[in-house]
């Protein structure tokens, strides 16, 4: 594919900046604006002296209640430095609240655009982009305000929408509670949570008790599989081979413990307080029927066989258990904040790792199928990276994807997005931008890993 002059002309300058400057945040020639929005959120705007007229409005991901919540205008320092050197302006807000702050994020981000136009000038082009929950917010912004944006880039986005995301999480919680079938598990609250800290601690104890037996691990794997948790959990190591049943299940259970338990049995309560009740439901769901399309179906069959368990009996037991209804007003709140895919008013590029433990890659399939057929071919492209981890992209992969979106906006049509061409372009950025910070916080070089990929169906 090859990058255009827009990025290529600053590559040597940026390489020197990255490796010889005391810190990329100390770039010269950057005008910074930061203040408080009307609802108490803060914002950050950065404009380079060589501003080219394009503004990137960044939407950040989920912030745990009680955690620091600064205004953010980019996902990582290296990408920030390169984009500012390339002449792009960056902006973003903190949102007025932490947690599931979609309702606050949408107007806060629009207010940032208005401030930018007032104190800097009206951009020639504005692009919404973001990671994770911010990927969902970015698509929500362009759908609600098509006159304010020229394109969108959603990375590791929650693109099945709010309603489907929380319903699928409820499925995993429900299966975990029912199949654990202990005195402790019977007290768990998958929804309508009264004490999230106690609920999460109880869920962790039930999980710890279950995973010490082969039967317990098989049933945990079933709960994880309905959440479409991946069987690969390291961004800097190869996936377990297909015959390695225990290794693949261990990866699923790690993801279940780190993501499903805290989100479903803890953080869910913050959403319920916002929504005025439980917004999720599994009423009408047949787990026996849904199992037939489960992406990890064969793995679960083998795990149950090795444990000497009757899989069909467990699925029938799940189907015989009373369902959890949603509160109508809470479900309406979640649908409003926000479901996506009804329209596609501007070019949209998405990017996802194929083994994302927090927001499964199957979200991309759901979004693609929700977009109107008549505009999908001209407006939507989806890129996939062969790597494990949530938002586990290198700066080089991010920049190559951004250039593809910019080319679409300049030329009116998508250029060749062949994975090998994308990888070749990413390699040109050098080792400094082709690296990933691993679990031990050490930066490790990784090769660019775009691949052809078709996600399986999103179960909800």
CSV table of C-alpha atoms in Angstrom, one decimal:
chain,number,residue,atom,x,y,z
A,1,UNK,CA,0.0,0.0,0.0
A,2,UNK,CA,2.6,2.5,1.1
A,3,UNK,CA,2.0,5.7,3.1
A,4,UNK,CA,1.4,9.0,1.4
A,5,UNK,CA,3.6,12.0,1.9
A,6,UNK,CA,1.4,13.2,4.8
A,7,UNK,CA,3.1,10.7,7.2
A,8,UNK,CA,6.2,9.7,5.4
A,9,UNK,CA,7.8,13.2,5.4
A,10,UNK,CA,7.9,13.4,9.2
A,11,UNK,CA,9.1,9.8,9.8
A,12,UNK,CA,12.8,10.7,10.1
A,13,UNK,CA,12.0,13.7,12.3
A,14,UNK,CA,9.8,11.7,14.6
A,15,UNK,CA,12.3,8.8,14.9
A,16,UNK,CA,14.9,11.3,16.2
A,17,UNK,CA,12.3,12.8,18.5
A,18,UNK,CA,11.3,9.3,19.9
A,19,UNK,CA,14.8,8.0,20.6
A,20,UNK,CA,16.8,11.2,21.5
A,21,UNK,CA,14.3,13.4,23.3
A,22,UNK,CA,13.9,13.2,27.1
A,23,UNK,CA,10.2,12.7,26.5
A,24,UNK,CA,7.8,12.8,23.7
A,25,UNK,CA,5.4,15.0,25.7
A,26,UNK,CA,7.9,17.9,25.5
A,27,UNK,CA,7.4,18.6,21.8
A,28,UNK,CA,8.0,22.2,20.7
A,29,UNK,CA,5.5,24.2,18.8
A,30,UNK,CA,2.4,22.7,20.4
A,31,UNK,CA,-0.3,25.0,21.7
A,32,UNK,CA,-2.3,23.4,24.5
A,33,UNK,CA,-5.8,24.4,25.7
A,34,UNK,CA,-7.3,22.8,28.8
A,35,UNK,CA,-10.3,23.9,30.9
A,36,UNK,CA,-13.6,22.7,32.4
A,37,UNK,CA,-16.8,22.0,30.4
A,38,UNK,CA,-20.2,23.2,31.6
A,39,UNK,CA,-21.0,19.9,33.4
A,40,UNK,CA,-17.6,19.7,35.2
A,41,UNK,CA,-15.8,17.5,32.7
A,42,UNK,CA,-12.3,18.7,31.6
A,43,UNK,CA,-11.0,18.9,28.1
A,44,UNK,CA,-7.7,18.9,26.4
A,45,UNK,CA,-6.9,20.4,23.0
A,46,UNK,CA,-3.4,20.3,21.3
A,47,UNK,CA,-2.7,22.1,18.1
A,48,UNK,CA,0.7,22.0,16.3
A,49,UNK,CA,2.2,25.0,14.7
A,50,UNK,CA,2.0,23.3,11.3
A,51,UNK,CA,-1.7,22.4,11.8
A,52,UNK,CA,-3.1,20.9,8.5
A,53,UNK,CA,-6.7,21.7,9.2
A,54,UNK,CA,-7.7,18.1,10.4
A,55,UNK,CA,-8.9,17.5,13.9
A,56,UNK,CA,-9.0,14.1,15.6
A,57,UNK,CA,-11.6,14.0,18.5
A,58,UNK,CA,-10.6,11.1,20.8
A,59,UNK,CA,-13.0,9.2,23.0
A,60,UNK,CA,-11.4,7.3,25.8
A,61,UNK,CA,-12.6,4.0,27.2
A,62,UNK,CA,-14.2,2.9,30.4
A,63,UNK,CA,-12.8,4.5,33.6
A,64,UNK,CA,-13.4,2.6,36.8
A,65,UNK,CA,-15.4,4.7,39.3
A,66,UNK,CA,-13.1,6.3,41.8
A,67,UNK,CA,-10.1,6.2,39.4
A,68,UNK,CA,-8.3,9.2,38.0
A,69,UNK,CA,-10.2,10.7,35.1
A,70,UNK,CA,-8.1,13.2,33.2
A,71,UNK,CA,-9.0,14.6,29.8
A,72,UNK,CA,-7.5,12.4,27.1
A,73,UNK,CA,-6.9,13.3,23.4
A,74,UNK,CA,-5.0,10.2,22.2
A,75,UNK,CA,-4.4,6.6,23.1
A,76,UNK,CA,-0.6,6.5,23.6
A,77,UNK,CA,2.3,8.9,23.7
A,78,UNK,CA,4.1,7.6,20.6
A,79,UNK,CA,1.0,7.9,18.4
A,80,UNK,CA,0.4,11.4,19.9
A,81,UNK,CA,3.9,12.6,19.1
A,82,UNK,CA,3.8,11.3,15.5
A,83,UNK,CA,0.3,12.8,14.8
A,84,UNK,CA,1.3,16.2,16.2
A,85,UNK,CA,4.5,16.2,14.2
A,86,UNK,CA,2.4,15.3,11.1
A,87,UNK,CA,0.3,18.4,11.6
A,88,UNK,CA,-2.9,17.0,13.1
A,89,UNK,CA,-4.7,18.6,16.0
A,90,UNK,CA,-5.9,16.4,18.9
A,91,UNK,CA,-8.8,16.9,21.3
A,92,UNK,CA,-10.8,15.0,23.8
A,93,UNK,CA,-12.7,15.3,27.1
A,94,UNK,CA,-12.7,13.4,30.4
A,95,UNK,CA,-16.5,13.0,30.4
A,96,UNK,CA,-18.4,14.3,33.4
A,97,UNK,CA,-18.5,11.0,35.2
A,98,UNK,CA,-16.6,7.8,35.3
A,99,UNK,CA,-18.1,4.3,34.7
A,100,UNK,CA,-20.6,3.7,31.9
A,101,UNK,CA,-20.5,7.4,30.9
A,102,UNK,CA,-21.9,7.1,27.4
A,103,UNK,CA,-24.7,9.5,28.2
A,104,UNK,CA,-22.3,12.2,29.4
A,105,UNK,CA,-19.6,11.5,26.7
A,106,UNK,CA,-21.7,12.3,23.7
A,107,UNK,CA,-22.6,15.9,24.6
A,108,UNK,CA,-19.2,16.5,26.3
A,109,UNK,CA,-17.4,15.6,23.1
A,110,UNK,CA,-19.6,17.8,21.0
A,111,UNK,CA,-19.0,20.7,23.4
A,112,UNK,CA,-15.2,20.2,22.9
A,113,UNK,CA,-15.8,20.6,19.1
A,114,UNK,CA,-17.6,23.8,19.7
A,115,UNK,CA,-14.8,25.1,21.9
A,116,UNK,CA,-12.2,24.1,19.4
A,117,UNK,CA,-14.0,26.0,16.6
A,118,UNK,CA,-14.2,29.1,18.9
A,119,UNK,CA,-10.6,29.3,20.1
A,120,UNK,CA,-8.7,27.6,17.3
A,121,UNK,CA,-10.8,27.7,14.2
A,122,UNK,CA,-13.2,25.5,12.3
A,123,UNK,CA,-11.5,22.3,11.1
A,124,UNK,CA,-11.5,21.4,7.5
A,125,UNK,CA,-12.0,17.8,8.5
A,126,UNK,CA,-13.0,16.2,11.8
A,127,UNK,CA,-12.5,12.5,12.6
A,128,UNK,CA,-14.0,10.7,15.6
A,129,UNK,CA,-11.8,8.0,17.0
A,130,UNK,CA,-11.4,6.0,20.2
A,131,UNK,CA,-10.6,2.8,22.0
A,132,UNK,CA,-12.9,0.3,23.6
A,133,UNK,CA,-16.0,2.1,25.0
A,134,UNK,CA,-14.6,5.1,23.2
A,135,UNK,CA,-14.9,3.1,20.0
A,136,UNK,CA,-18.6,2.8,20.6
A,137,UNK,CA,-18.9,6.4,21.6
A,138,UNK,CA,-17.1,7.5,18.4
A,139,UNK,CA,-19.6,5.6,16.2
A,140,UNK,CA,-22.4,7.0,18.3
A,141,UNK,CA,-21.1,10.6,17.7
A,142,UNK,CA,-21.0,10.3,13.9
A,143,UNK,CA,-24.4,8.6,13.8
A,144,UNK,CA,-26.0,11.4,15.9
A,145,UNK,CA,-24.1,14.3,14.5
A,146,UNK,CA,-23.2,13.5,10.9
A,147,UNK,CA,-22.8,17.1,10.0
A,148,UNK,CA,-19.9,17.5,12.5
A,149,UNK,CA,-17.7,14.6,11.3
A,150,UNK,CA,-16.0,13.5,8.1
A,151,UNK,CA,-14.9,10.0,9.3
A,152,UNK,CA,-14.6,7.7,12.2
A,153,UNK,CA,-12.0,5.1,13.4
A,154,UNK,CA,-13.1,2.7,16.1
A,155,UNK,CA,-10.4,0.6,17.7
A,156,UNK,CA,-11.4,-2.5,19.7
A,157,UNK,CA,-14.8,-1.0,19.9
A,158,UNK,CA,-18.0,-2.3,21.6
A,159,UNK,CA,-19.7,-2.3,18.3
A,160,UNK,CA,-22.4,-4.8,19.1
A,161,UNK,CA,-23.9,-1.9,21.0
A,162,UNK,CA,-24.7,-1.4,24.7
A,163,UNK,CA,-27.8,-3.6,24.8
A,164,UNK,CA,-26.2,-6.7,23.2
A,165,UNK,CA,-22.9,-6.3,25.1
A,166,UNK,CA,-24.6,-6.4,28.6
A,167,UNK,CA,-27.0,-9.1,27.5
A,168,UNK,CA,-24.1,-11.4,26.5
A,169,UNK,CA,-22.3,-10.6,29.8
A,170,UNK,CA,-25.5,-11.6,31.6
A,171,UNK,CA,-25.5,-15.0,29.8
A,172,UNK,CA,-22.0,-15.8,31.2
A,173,UNK,CA,-23.0,-14.7,34.7
A,174,UNK,CA,-26.1,-16.8,34.6
A,175,UNK,CA,-24.4,-19.9,33.4
A,176,UNK,CA,-21.6,-19.5,36.0
A,177,UNK,CA,-24.2,-19.1,38.8
A,178,UNK,CA,-26.5,-21.9,37.8
A,179,UNK,CA,-23.8,-24.6,37.0
A,180,UNK,CA,-21.7,-23.8,40.0
A,181,UNK,CA,-24.8,-24.9,42.1
A,182,UNK,CA,-23.4,-24.4,45.5
A,183,UNK,CA,-24.8,-22.7,48.6
A,184,UNK,CA,-22.4,-19.8,47.9
A,185,UNK,CA,-23.2,-19.5,44.2
A,186,UNK,CA,-27.0,-19.5,44.9
A,187,UNK,CA,-26.5,-16.2,46.7
A,188,UNK,CA,-24.8,-14.5,43.7
A,189,UNK,CA,-26.6,-11.6,42.1
A,190,UNK,CA,-26.0,-11.6,38.3
A,191,UNK,CA,-28.3,-8.5,38.2
A,192,UNK,CA,-30.1,-6.2,40.6
A,193,UNK,CA,-26.9,-6.0,42.6
A,194,UNK,CA,-27.2,-4.6,46.1
A,195,UNK,CA,-23.5,-4.7,47.2
A,196,UNK,CA,-21.1,-4.9,44.3
A,197,UNK,CA,-18.0,-5.4,46.4
A,198,UNK,CA,-19.4,-8.3,48.4
A,199,UNK,CA,-21.0,-9.8,45.2
A,200,UNK,CA,-17.7,-9.7,43.4
A,201,UNK,CA,-15.8,-11.3,46.4
A,202,UNK,CA,-18.4,-14.0,46.5
A,203,UNK,CA,-18.1,-14.6,42.8
A,204,UNK,CA,-14.4,-14.9,43.1
A,205,UNK,CA,-14.7,-17.5,45.8
A,206,UNK,CA,-17.1,-19.5,43.8
A,207,UNK,CA,-14.7,-19.3,40.8
A,208,UNK,CA,-11.7,-20.4,42.9
A,209,UNK,CA,-13.6,-23.4,44.2
A,210,UNK,CA,-14.7,-24.4,40.7
A,211,UNK,CA,-11.4,-24.2,38.9
A,212,UNK,CA,-9.6,-26.7,41.2
A,213,UNK,CA,-11.6,-29.6,39.6
A,214,UNK,CA,-11.8,-30.8,36.0
A,215,UNK,CA,-15.6,-30.7,36.1
A,216,UNK,CA,-15.5,-27.2,37.5
A,217,UNK,CA,-13.1,-26.0,34.8
A,218,UNK,CA,-15.3,-27.5,32.1
A,219,UNK,CA,-18.4,-25.7,33.4
A,220,UNK,CA,-16.4,-22.5,33.8
A,221,UNK,CA,-15.3,-22.9,30.2
A,222,UNK,CA,-18.9,-23.2,29.1
A,223,UNK,CA,-19.8,-19.9,30.8
A,224,UNK,CA,-16.7,-18.3,29.3
A,225,UNK,CA,-17.6,-19.6,25.8
A,226,UNK,CA,-21.0,-18.0,25.9
A,227,UNK,CA,-19.1,-14.8,26.5
A,228,UNK,CA,-17.0,-15.6,23.4
A,229,UNK,CA,-13.8,-15.4,25.5
A,230,UNK,CA,-10.7,-16.3,23.4
A,231,UNK,CA,-8.4,-19.3,23.9
A,232,UNK,CA,-5.3,-17.1,23.6
A,233,UNK,CA,-4.2,-14.7,26.3
A,234,UNK,CA,-0.7,-13.3,25.6
A,235,UNK,CA,0.0,-10.4,23.2
A,236,UNK,CA,3.7,-11.4,23.0
A,237,UNK,CA,3.4,-15.2,22.7
A,238,UNK,CA,1.9,-17.6,20.3
A,239,UNK,CA,-1.5,-19.1,20.9
A,240,UNK,CA,-1.8,-22.6,22.5
A,241,UNK,CA,-2.0,-25.2,19.7
A,242,UNK,CA,-5.4,-26.8,19.0
A,243,UNK,CA,-4.5,-30.1,20.8
A,244,UNK,CA,-3.6,-28.2,24.0
A,245,UNK,CA,-7.1,-28.5,25.6
A,246,UNK,CA,-5.8,-27.4,29.0
A,247,UNK,CA,-3.9,-24.5,27.7
A,248,UNK,CA,-6.8,-23.1,25.7
A,249,UNK,CA,-9.2,-23.5,28.6
A,250,UNK,CA,-6.7,-21.9,31.0
A,251,UNK,CA,-6.7,-18.8,28.6
A,252,UNK,CA,-10.5,-18.7,28.6
A,253,UNK,CA,-10.7,-18.9,32.4
A,254,UNK,CA,-8.1,-16.2,32.8
A,255,UNK,CA,-10.2,-13.9,30.7
A,256,UNK,CA,-13.3,-14.9,32.5
A,257,UNK,CA,-11.7,-14.1,35.9
A,258,UNK,CA,-10.2,-10.8,34.8
A,259,UNK,CA,-13.1,-9.5,32.8
A,260,UNK,CA,-16.5,-11.2,33.3
A,261,UNK,CA,-16.3,-11.4,37.1
A,262,UNK,CA,-15.5,-7.8,37.8
A,263,UNK,CA,-17.7,-6.4,35.0
A,264,UNK,CA,-20.7,-8.6,35.6
A,265,UNK,CA,-20.8,-9.1,39.3
A,266,UNK,CA,-19.3,-5.7,40.3
A,267,UNK,CA,-19.3,-2.9,37.7
A,268,UNK,CA,-22.8,-3.8,36.5
A,269,UNK,CA,-24.3,-2.1,39.6
A,270,UNK,CA,-22.9,1.3,38.5
A,271,UNK,CA,-24.8,0.9,35.2
A,272,UNK,CA,-28.0,-0.3,37.1
A,273,UNK,CA,-27.9,2.9,39.2
A,274,UNK,CA,-27.6,5.0,36.1
A,275,UNK,CA,-30.3,3.2,34.2
A,276,UNK,CA,-32.7,3.0,37.2
A,277,UNK,CA,-32.8,-0.8,37.3
A,278,UNK,CA,-31.5,-3.9,35.5
A,279,UNK,CA,-31.2,-3.2,31.7
A,280,UNK,CA,-30.2,-6.8,30.7
A,281,UNK,CA,-32.3,-9.9,30.1
A,282,UNK,CA,-32.0,-13.5,29.0
A,283,UNK,CA,-35.7,-14.1,28.7
A,284,UNK,CA,-36.4,-16.2,25.7
A,285,UNK,CA,-32.8,-17.5,25.3
A,286,UNK,CA,-32.3,-21.2,24.8
A,287,UNK,CA,-28.7,-22.1,25.7
A,288,UNK,CA,-29.2,-25.6,24.2
A,289,UNK,CA,-30.1,-24.0,20.9
A,290,UNK,CA,-27.4,-21.3,21.1
A,291,UNK,CA,-24.7,-23.9,21.8
A,292,UNK,CA,-25.0,-25.2,18.2
A,293,UNK,CA,-23.5,-21.9,16.9
A,294,UNK,CA,-21.0,-21.4,19.7
A,295,UNK,CA,-17.5,-20.5,18.3
A,296,UNK,CA,-15.8,-22.8,20.9
A,297,UNK,CA,-18.3,-25.6,20.6
A,298,UNK,CA,-15.8,-28.4,19.9
A,299,UNK,CA,-13.5,-27.3,22.7
A,300,UNK,CA,-16.4,-27.4,25.2
A,301,UNK,CA,-17.5,-30.8,23.9
A,302,UNK,CA,-14.0,-32.2,24.5
A,303,UNK,CA,-13.7,-30.5,27.9
A,304,UNK,CA,-17.0,-32.1,29.1
A,305,UNK,CA,-16.0,-35.5,27.7
A,306,UNK,CA,-12.7,-35.3,29.5
A,307,UNK,CA,-14.5,-34.4,32.7
A,308,UNK,CA,-17.0,-37.2,32.4
A,309,UNK,CA,-19.9,-34.7,32.4
A,310,UNK,CA,-23.2,-34.7,30.5
A,311,UNK,CA,-23.1,-31.5,28.4
A,312,UNK,CA,-26.7,-31.8,27.2
A,313,UNK,CA,-28.0,-32.3,30.7
A,314,UNK,CA,-26.3,-29.1,31.8
A,315,UNK,CA,-27.7,-27.2,28.8
A,316,UNK,CA,-31.2,-28.5,29.6
A,317,UNK,CA,-30.7,-27.5,33.2
A,318,UNK,CA,-29.9,-24.0,32.1
A,319,UNK,CA,-32.9,-23.8,29.9
A,320,UNK,CA,-35.1,-25.0,32.8
A,321,UNK,CA,-33.9,-22.3,35.2
A,322,UNK,CA,-36.1,-19.2,35.6
A,323,UNK,CA,-34.8,-16.3,33.5
A,324,UNK,CA,-33.8,-12.7,34.5
A,325,UNK,CA,-36.1,-10.0,33.1
A,326,UNK,CA,-35.0,-6.5,32.3
A,327,UNK,CA,-36.6,-3.4,33.8
A,328,UNK,CA,-38.2,-1.7,30.8
A,329,UNK,CA,-37.1,1.8,31.6
A,330,UNK,CA,-33.5,0.6,32.3
A,331,UNK,CA,-33.5,-1.4,29.0
A,332,UNK,CA,-34.6,1.8,27.2
A,333,UNK,CA,-31.8,3.8,28.8
A,334,UNK,CA,-29.2,1.3,27.6
A,335,UNK,CA,-30.6,1.2,24.1
A,336,UNK,CA,-30.5,4.9,23.9
A,337,UNK,CA,-26.9,5.0,25.3
A,338,UNK,CA,-26.0,3.6,22.8
A,339,UNK,CA,-26.9,1.1,20.1
A,340,UNK,CA,-25.2,1.6,16.7
A,341,UNK,CA,-25.4,0.4,13.2
A,342,UNK,CA,-28.7,2.0,12.0
A,343,UNK,CA,-26.9,4.4,9.7
A,344,UNK,CA,-23.4,5.0,8.3
A,345,UNK,CA,-23.2,8.7,7.3
A,346,UNK,CA,-19.4,8.9,7.0
A,347,UNK,CA,-16.5,6.6,6.1
A,348,UNK,CA,-15.8,4.3,9.1
A,349,UNK,CA,-12.7,2.1,9.7
A,350,UNK,CA,-12.6,-0.4,12.5
A,351,UNK,CA,-9.7,-2.4,13.9
A,352,UNK,CA,-9.8,-5.3,16.3
A,353,UNK,CA,-7.4,-8.0,17.6
A,354,UNK,CA,-8.7,-11.5,16.9
A,355,UNK,CA,-8.3,-12.6,20.5
A,356,UNK,CA,-9.7,-9.7,22.5
A,357,UNK,CA,-10.6,-10.9,26.0
A,358,UNK,CA,-12.8,-7.9,27.0
A,359,UNK,CA,-14.6,-7.0,23.8
A,360,UNK,CA,-14.7,-10.1,21.6
A,361,UNK,CA,-13.8,-9.7,18.0
A,362,UNK,CA,-17.3,-11.0,17.1
A,363,UNK,CA,-18.6,-7.5,17.9
A,364,UNK,CA,-17.2,-6.6,14.5
A,365,UNK,CA,-19.5,-9.1,12.8
A,366,UNK,CA,-22.5,-7.8,14.6
A,367,UNK,CA,-21.7,-4.2,13.5
A,368,UNK,CA,-21.1,-5.1,9.9
A,369,UNK,CA,-24.4,-6.9,9.6
A,370,UNK,CA,-26.2,-4.0,11.3
A,371,UNK,CA,-25.0,-1.4,8.8
A,372,UNK,CA,-27.3,-0.8,5.9
A,373,UNK,CA,-26.3,-3.0,3.0
A,374,UNK,CA,-26.5,-0.1,0.5
A,375,UNK,CA,-23.7,1.9,2.2
A,376,UNK,CA,-21.6,-0.9,3.7
A,377,UNK,CA,-19.3,-1.5,0.7
A,378,UNK,CA,-18.6,2.2,0.1
A,379,UNK,CA,-18.4,3.4,3.8
A,380,UNK,CA,-17.1,0.6,6.0
A,381,UNK,CA,-13.8,-1.3,6.2
A,382,UNK,CA,-12.7,-3.6,9.0
A,383,UNK,CA,-9.1,-4.5,9.9
A,384,UNK,CA,-8.0,-7.4,12.0
A,385,UNK,CA,-4.7,-7.9,13.9
A,386,UNK,CA,-3.5,-11.4,14.8
A,387,UNK,CA,-2.7,-10.8,18.4
A,388,UNK,CA,-4.2,-11.5,21.8
A,389,UNK,CA,-5.2,-8.7,24.2
A,390,UNK,CA,-7.7,-5.8,24.5
A,391,UNK,CA,-6.7,-2.9,22.2
A,392,UNK,CA,-3.3,-4.6,21.8
A,393,UNK,CA,-2.2,-2.6,18.8
A,394,UNK,CA,1.2,-1.1,18.1
A,395,UNK,CA,1.5,2.6,17.2
A,396,UNK,CA,2.6,1.5,13.7
A,397,UNK,CA,-0.6,-0.5,13.2
A,398,UNK,CA,-2.7,2.4,14.4
A,399,UNK,CA,-0.9,4.9,12.1
A,400,UNK,CA,-1.2,2.7,9.1
A,401,UNK,CA,-4.9,2.2,9.7
A,402,UNK,CA,-5.3,6.0,10.2
A,403,UNK,CA,-3.6,6.7,6.9
A,404,UNK,CA,-6.0,4.2,5.2
A,405,UNK,CA,-9.0,6.2,6.5
A,406,UNK,CA,-7.4,9.5,5.5
A,407,UNK,CA,-6.9,8.2,2.0
A,408,UNK,CA,-10.5,7.1,1.8
A,409,UNK,CA,-11.6,10.6,2.8
A,410,UNK,CA,-9.3,12.3,0.3
A,411,UNK,CA,-10.0,10.0,-2.7
A,412,UNK,CA,-13.6,9.0,-2.1
A,413,UNK,CA,-12.8,5.3,-2.3
A,414,UNK,CA,-10.9,2.8,-0.2
A,415,UNK,CA,-7.4,1.9,-1.3
A,416,UNK,CA,-6.1,-1.6,-1.2
A,417,UNK,CA,-6.2,-2.9,2.4
A,418,UNK,CA,-4.4,-6.1,1.8
A,419,UNK,CA,-2.9,-7.3,5.1
A,420,UNK,CA,0.6,-7.9,3.6
A,421,UNK,CA,0.7,-4.3,2.2
A,422,UNK,CA,-0.5,-2.9,5.5
A,423,UNK,CA,2.2,-4.9,7.4
A,424,UNK,CA,4.9,-3.7,4.9
A,425,UNK,CA,3.8,-0.1,5.6
A,426,UNK,CA,3.9,-0.7,9.3
A,427,UNK,CA,7.4,-2.2,9.2
A,428,UNK,CA,8.6,1.1,7.6
A,429,UNK,CA,8.0,2.9,10.9
A,430,UNK,CA,10.8,0.9,12.6
A,431,UNK,CA,11.1,-1.0,15.8
A,432,UNK,CA,10.3,2.0,18.0
A,433,UNK,CA,6.7,2.0,16.8
A,434,UNK,CA,6.4,-1.7,16.3
A,435,UNK,CA,6.4,-2.6,19.9
A,436,UNK,CA,3.9,-3.5,22.6
A,437,UNK,CA,4.0,-3.1,26.4
A,438,UNK,CA,3.5,-6.5,27.9
A,439,UNK,CA,1.9,-7.6,31.1
A,440,UNK,CA,5.2,-6.9,33.0
A,441,UNK,CA,5.2,-3.4,31.7
A,442,UNK,CA,8.3,-4.0,29.5
A,443,UNK,CA,8.2,-2.8,25.9
A,444,UNK,CA,8.7,-5.7,23.6
A,445,UNK,CA,9.2,-5.5,19.8
A,446,UNK,CA,6.4,-7.3,17.9
A,447,UNK,CA,5.9,-7.6,14.1
A,448,UNK,CA,2.9,-5.9,12.5
A,449,UNK,CA,0.2,-8.6,12.3
A,450,UNK,CA,-2.7,-7.5,10.0
A,451,UNK,CA,-4.5,-10.6,8.7
A,452,UNK,CA,-7.5,-11.5,6.6
A,453,UNK,CA,-10.2,-12.6,9.1
A,454,UNK,CA,-13.9,-13.2,9.2
A,455,UNK,CA,-15.3,-13.1,12.8
A,456,UNK,CA,-17.9,-15.7,13.8
A,457,UNK,CA,-21.4,-14.6,14.8
A,458,UNK,CA,-21.9,-12.5,17.9
A,459,UNK,CA,-24.2,-14.6,20.0
A,460,UNK,CA,-26.4,-11.8,21.2
